CSV table of N, CA and C in Angstrom, one decimal:
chain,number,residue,atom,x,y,z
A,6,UNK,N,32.9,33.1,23.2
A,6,UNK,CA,32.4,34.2,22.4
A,6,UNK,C,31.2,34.8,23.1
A,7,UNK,N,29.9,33.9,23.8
A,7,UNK,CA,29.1,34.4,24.2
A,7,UNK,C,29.9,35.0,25.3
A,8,UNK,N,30.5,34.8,26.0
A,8,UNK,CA,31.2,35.5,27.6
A,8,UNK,C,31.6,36.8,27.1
A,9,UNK,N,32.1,37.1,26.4
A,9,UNK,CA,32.6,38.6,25.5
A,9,UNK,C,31.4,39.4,25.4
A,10,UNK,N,30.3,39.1,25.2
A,10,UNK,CA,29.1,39.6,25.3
A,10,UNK,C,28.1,39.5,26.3
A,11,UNK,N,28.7,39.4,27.2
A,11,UNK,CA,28.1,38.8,28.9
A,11,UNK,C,27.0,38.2,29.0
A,12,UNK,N,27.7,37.1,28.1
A,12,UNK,CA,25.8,36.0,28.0
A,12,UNK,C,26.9,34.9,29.1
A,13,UNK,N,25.6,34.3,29.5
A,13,UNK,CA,26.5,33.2,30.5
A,13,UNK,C,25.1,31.9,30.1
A,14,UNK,N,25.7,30.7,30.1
A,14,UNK,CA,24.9,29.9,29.5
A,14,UNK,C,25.2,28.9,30.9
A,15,UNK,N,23.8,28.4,31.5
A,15,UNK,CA,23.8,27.5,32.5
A,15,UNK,C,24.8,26.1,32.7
A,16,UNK,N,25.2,25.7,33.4
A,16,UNK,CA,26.4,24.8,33.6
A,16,UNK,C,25.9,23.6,32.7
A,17,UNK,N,24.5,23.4,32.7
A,17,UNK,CA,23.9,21.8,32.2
A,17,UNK,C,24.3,22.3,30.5
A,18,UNK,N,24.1,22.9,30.1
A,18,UNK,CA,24.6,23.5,28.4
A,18,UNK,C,25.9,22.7,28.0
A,19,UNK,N,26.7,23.6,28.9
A,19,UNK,CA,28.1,23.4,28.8
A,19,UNK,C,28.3,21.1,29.1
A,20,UNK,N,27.8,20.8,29.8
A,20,UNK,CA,28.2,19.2,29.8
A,20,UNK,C,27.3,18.6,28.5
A,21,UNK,N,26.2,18.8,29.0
A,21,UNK,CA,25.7,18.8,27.1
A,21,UNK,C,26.6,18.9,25.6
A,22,UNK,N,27.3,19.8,26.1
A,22,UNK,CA,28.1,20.3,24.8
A,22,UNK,C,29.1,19.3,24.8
A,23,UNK,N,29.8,19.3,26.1
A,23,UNK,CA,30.8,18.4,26.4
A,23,UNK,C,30.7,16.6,26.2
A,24,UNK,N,29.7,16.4,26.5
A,24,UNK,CA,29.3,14.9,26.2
A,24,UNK,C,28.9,14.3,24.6
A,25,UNK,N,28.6,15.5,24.1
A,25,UNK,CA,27.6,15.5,22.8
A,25,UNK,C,28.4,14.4,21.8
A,26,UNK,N,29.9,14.4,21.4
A,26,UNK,CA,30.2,14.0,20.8
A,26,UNK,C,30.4,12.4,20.6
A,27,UNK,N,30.3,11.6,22.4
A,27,UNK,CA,30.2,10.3,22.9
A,27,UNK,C,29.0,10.1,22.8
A,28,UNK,N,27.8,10.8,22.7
A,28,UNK,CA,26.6,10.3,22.7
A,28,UNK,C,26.1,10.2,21.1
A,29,UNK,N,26.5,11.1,20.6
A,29,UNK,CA,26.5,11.0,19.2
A,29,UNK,C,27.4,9.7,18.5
A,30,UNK,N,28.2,9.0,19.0
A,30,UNK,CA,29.0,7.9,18.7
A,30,UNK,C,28.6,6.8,19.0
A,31,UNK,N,27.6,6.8,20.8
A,31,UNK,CA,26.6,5.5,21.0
A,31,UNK,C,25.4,5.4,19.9
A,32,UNK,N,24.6,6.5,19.9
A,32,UNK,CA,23.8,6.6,19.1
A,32,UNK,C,24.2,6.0,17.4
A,33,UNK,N,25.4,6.4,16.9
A,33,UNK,CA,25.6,5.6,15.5
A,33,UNK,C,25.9,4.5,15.6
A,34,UNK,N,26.0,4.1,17.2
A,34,UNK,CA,26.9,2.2,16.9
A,34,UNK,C,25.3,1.3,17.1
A,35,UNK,N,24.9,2.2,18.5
A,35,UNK,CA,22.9,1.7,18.4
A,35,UNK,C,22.7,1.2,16.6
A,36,UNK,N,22.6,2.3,15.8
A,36,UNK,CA,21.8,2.8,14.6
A,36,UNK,C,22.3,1.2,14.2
A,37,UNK,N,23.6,1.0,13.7
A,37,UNK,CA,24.7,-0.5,13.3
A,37,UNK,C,24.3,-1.2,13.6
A,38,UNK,N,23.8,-1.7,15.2
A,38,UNK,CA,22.9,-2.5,15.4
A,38,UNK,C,22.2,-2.8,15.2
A,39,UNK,N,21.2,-2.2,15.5
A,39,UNK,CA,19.8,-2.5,14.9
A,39,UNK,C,19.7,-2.5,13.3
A,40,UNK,N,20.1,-2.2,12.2
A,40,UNK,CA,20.5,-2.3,11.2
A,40,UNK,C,20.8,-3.7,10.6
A,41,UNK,N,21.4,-4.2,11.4
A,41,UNK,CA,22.5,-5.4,11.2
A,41,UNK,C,21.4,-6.6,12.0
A,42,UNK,N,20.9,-6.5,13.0
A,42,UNK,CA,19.9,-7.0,13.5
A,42,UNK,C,18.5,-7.2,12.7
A,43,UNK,N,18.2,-6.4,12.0
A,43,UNK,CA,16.8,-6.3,11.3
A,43,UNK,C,16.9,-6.8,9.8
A,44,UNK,N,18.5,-6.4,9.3
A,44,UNK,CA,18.8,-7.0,7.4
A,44,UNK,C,18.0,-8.8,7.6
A,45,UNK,N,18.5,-9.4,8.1
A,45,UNK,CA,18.2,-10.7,7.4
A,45,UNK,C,16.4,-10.5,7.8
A,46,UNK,N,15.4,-9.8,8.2
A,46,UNK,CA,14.3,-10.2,8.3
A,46,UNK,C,13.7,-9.2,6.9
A,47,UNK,N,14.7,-8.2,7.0
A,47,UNK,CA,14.2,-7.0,5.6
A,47,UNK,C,14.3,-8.9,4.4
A,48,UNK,N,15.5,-9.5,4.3
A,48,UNK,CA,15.8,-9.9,3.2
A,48,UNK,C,14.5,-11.1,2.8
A,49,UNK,N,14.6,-11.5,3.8
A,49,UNK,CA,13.2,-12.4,3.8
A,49,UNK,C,12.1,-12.0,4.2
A,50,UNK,N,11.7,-10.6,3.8
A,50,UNK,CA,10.6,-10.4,3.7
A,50,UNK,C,10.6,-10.1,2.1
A,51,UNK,N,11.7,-9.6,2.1
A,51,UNK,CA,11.5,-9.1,-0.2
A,51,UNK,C,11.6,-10.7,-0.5
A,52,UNK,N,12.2,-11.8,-0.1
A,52,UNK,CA,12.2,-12.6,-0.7
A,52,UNK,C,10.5,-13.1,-1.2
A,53,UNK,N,10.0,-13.0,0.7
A,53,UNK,CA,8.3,-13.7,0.0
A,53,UNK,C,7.8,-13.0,-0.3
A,54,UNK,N,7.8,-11.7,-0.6
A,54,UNK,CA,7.0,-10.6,-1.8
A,54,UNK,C,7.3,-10.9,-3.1
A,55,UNK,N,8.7,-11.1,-3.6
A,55,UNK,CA,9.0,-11.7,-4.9
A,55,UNK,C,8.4,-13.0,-5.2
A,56,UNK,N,8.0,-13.8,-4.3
A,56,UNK,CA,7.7,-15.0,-4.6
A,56,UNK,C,6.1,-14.8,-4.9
A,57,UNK,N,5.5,-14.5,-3.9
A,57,UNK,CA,4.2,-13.8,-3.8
A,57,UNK,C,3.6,-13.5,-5.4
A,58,UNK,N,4.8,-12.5,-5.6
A,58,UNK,CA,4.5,-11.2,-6.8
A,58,UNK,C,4.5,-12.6,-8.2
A,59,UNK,N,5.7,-13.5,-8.4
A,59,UNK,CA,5.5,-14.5,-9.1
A,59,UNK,C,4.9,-15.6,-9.2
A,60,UNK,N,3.9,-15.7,-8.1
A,60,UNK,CA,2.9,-16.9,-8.1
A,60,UNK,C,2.0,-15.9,-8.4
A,61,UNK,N,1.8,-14.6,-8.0
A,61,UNK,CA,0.2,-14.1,-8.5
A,61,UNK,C,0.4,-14.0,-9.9
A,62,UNK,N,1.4,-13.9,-10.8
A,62,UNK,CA,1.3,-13.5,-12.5
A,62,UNK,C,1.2,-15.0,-12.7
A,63,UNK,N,1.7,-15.9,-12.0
A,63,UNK,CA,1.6,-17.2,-12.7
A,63,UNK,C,-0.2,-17.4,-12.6
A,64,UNK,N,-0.4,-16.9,-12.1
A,64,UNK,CA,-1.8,-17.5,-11.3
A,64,UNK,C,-2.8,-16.8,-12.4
A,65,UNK,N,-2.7,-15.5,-12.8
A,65,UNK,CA,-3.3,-14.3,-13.7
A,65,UNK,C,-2.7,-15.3,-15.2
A,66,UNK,N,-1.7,-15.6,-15.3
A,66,UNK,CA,-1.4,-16.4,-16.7
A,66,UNK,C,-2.9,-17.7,-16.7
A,67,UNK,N,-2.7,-18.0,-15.9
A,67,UNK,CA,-3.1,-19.1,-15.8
A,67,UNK,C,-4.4,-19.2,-16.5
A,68,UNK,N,-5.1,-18.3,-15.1
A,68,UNK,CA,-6.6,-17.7,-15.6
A,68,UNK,C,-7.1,-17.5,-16.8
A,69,UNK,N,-6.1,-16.0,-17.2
A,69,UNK,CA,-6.1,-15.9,-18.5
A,69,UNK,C,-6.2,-17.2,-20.0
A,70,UNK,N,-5.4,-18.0,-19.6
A,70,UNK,CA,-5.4,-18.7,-20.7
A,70,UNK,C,-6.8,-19.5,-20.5
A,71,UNK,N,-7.0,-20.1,-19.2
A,71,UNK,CA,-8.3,-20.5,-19.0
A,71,UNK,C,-9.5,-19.8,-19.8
A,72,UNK,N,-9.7,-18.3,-19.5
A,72,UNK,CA,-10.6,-17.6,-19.7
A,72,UNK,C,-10.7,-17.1,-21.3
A,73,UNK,N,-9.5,-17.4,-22.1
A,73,UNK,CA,-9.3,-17.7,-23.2
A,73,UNK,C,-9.8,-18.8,-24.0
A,74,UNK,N,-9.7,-19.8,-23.6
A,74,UNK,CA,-10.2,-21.1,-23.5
A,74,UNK,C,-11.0,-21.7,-23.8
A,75,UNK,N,-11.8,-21.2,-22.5
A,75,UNK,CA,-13.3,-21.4,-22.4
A,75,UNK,C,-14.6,-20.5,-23.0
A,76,UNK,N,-14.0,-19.0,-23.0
A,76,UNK,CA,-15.0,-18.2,-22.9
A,76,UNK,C,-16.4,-18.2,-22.0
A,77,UNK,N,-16.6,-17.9,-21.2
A,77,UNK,CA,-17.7,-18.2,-20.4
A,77,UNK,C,-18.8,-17.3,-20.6
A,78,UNK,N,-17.8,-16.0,-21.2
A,78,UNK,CA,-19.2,-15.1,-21.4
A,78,UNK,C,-19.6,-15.2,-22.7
A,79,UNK,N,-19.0,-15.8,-24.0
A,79,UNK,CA,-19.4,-15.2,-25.1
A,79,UNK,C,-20.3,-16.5,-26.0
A,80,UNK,N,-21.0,-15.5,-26.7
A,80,UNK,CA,-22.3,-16.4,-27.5
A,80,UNK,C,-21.6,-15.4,-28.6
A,81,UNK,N,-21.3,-16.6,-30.0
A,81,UNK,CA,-20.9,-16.2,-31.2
A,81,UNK,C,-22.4,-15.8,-32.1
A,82,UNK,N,-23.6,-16.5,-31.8
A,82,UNK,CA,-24.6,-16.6,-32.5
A,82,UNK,C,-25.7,-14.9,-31.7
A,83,UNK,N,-25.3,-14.5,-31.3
A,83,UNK,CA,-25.9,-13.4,-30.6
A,83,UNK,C,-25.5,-12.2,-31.5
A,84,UNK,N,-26.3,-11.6,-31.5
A,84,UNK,CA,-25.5,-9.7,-32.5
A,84,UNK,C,-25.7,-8.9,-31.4
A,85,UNK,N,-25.1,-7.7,-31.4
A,85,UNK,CA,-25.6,-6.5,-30.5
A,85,UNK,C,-26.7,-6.2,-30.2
A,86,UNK,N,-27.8,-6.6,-30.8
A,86,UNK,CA,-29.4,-6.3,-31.1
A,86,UNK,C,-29.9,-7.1,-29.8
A,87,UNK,N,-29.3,-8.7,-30.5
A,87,UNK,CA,-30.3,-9.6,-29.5
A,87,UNK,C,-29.7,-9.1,-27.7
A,88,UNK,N,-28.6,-8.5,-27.5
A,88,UNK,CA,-27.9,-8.1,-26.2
A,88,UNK,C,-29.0,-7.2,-25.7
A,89,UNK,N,-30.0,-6.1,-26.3
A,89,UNK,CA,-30.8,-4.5,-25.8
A,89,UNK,C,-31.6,-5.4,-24.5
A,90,UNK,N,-32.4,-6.5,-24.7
A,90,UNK,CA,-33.2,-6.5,-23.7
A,90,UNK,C,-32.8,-6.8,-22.3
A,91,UNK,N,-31.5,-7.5,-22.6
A,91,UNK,CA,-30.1,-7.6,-21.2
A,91,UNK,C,-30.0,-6.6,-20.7
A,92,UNK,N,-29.5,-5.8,-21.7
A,92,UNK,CA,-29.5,-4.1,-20.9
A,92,UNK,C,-30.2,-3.3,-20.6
A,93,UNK,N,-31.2,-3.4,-21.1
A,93,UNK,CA,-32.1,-2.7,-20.8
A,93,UNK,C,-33.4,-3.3,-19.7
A,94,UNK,N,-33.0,-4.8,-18.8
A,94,UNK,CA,-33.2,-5.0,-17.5
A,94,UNK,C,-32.3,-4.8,-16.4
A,95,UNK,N,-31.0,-4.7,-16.9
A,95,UNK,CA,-29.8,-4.1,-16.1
A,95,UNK,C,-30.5,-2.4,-15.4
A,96,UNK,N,-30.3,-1.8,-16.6
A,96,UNK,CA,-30.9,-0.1,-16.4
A,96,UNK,C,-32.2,-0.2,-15.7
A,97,UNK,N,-33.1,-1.1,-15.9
A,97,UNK,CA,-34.3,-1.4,-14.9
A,97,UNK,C,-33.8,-1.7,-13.3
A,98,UNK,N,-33.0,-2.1,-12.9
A,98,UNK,CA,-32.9,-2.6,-12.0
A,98,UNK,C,-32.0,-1.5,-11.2
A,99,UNK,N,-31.1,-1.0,-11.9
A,99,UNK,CA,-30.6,0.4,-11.5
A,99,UNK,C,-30.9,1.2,-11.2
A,100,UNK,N,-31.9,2.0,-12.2
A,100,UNK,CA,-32.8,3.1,-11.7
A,100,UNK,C,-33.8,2.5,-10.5
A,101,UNK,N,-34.2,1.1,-10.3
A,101,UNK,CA,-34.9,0.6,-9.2
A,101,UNK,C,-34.3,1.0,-7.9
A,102,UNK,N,-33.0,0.6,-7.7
A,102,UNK,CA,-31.9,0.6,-6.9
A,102,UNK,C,-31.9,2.2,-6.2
A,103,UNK,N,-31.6,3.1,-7.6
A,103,UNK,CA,-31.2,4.6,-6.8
A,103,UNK,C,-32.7,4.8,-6.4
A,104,UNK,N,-33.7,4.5,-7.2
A,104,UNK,CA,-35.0,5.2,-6.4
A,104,UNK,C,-35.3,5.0,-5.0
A,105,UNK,N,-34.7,3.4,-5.1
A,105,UNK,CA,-35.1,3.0,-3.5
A,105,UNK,C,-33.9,4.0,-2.6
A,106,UNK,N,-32.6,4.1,-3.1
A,106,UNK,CA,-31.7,4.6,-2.1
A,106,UNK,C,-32.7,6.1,-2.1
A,107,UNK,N,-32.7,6.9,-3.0
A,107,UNK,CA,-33.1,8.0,-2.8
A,107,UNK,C,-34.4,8.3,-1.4
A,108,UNK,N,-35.1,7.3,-1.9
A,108,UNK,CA,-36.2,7.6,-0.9
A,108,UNK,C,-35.9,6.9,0.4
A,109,UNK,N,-34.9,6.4,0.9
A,109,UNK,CA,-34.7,6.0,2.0
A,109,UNK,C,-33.8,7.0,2.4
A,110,UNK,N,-33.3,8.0,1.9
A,110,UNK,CA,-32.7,9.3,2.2
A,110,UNK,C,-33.4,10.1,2.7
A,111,UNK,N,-34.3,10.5,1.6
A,111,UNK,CA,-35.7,11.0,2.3
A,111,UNK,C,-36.7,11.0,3.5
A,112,UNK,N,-36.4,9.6,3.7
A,112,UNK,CA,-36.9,9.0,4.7
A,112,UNK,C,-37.2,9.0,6.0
């Protein structure tokens, strides 16, 4: 078609074109291989992510019920009242914090 229109396309084109179909054929059997080579390490790698994934909820159950349990943070005999001066050394030590960062920006 291009020759009808006096295009002439370099000789390397033409074996290119000519080959294209065998190399496209090694290239898919390559692909098969390595495919087929790499499945059983894909498979055991999802295996120890599954296992992974179900020792860490066992592990978070676990906790949980521990931390259910025990309670480590909670005082029944405390009201929200007796909590203000907790928080309100928290907020001391914060605004301490950004003043120091601020003036070491400054700095």
């Amino acid at each position: 078609l291009l020759r009808q229109y006096g295009v002439e396309l370099p000789a390397w084109v033409h074996s290119h074109v000519a080959t294209a179909p065998q190399q496209w054929s090694a290239l898919k059997k390559r692909m098969f291989q390595c495919r087929t080579t790499v499945e059983p390490q894909c498979v055991k790698e999802e295996a120890r992510l599954h296992r992974e994934g179900h020792d860490l909820v066992a592990r978070a159950a676990a906790y949980r019920a521990w931390f259910l349990a025990t309670m480590p943070f909670s005082v029944p005999a405390l009201g929200p009242a007796d909590l203000d001066p907790a928080y309100d050394a928290l907020d001391s030590q914060r605004q301490d914090r950004r003043a120091g960062s601020e003036m070491s920006l400054e700095g």
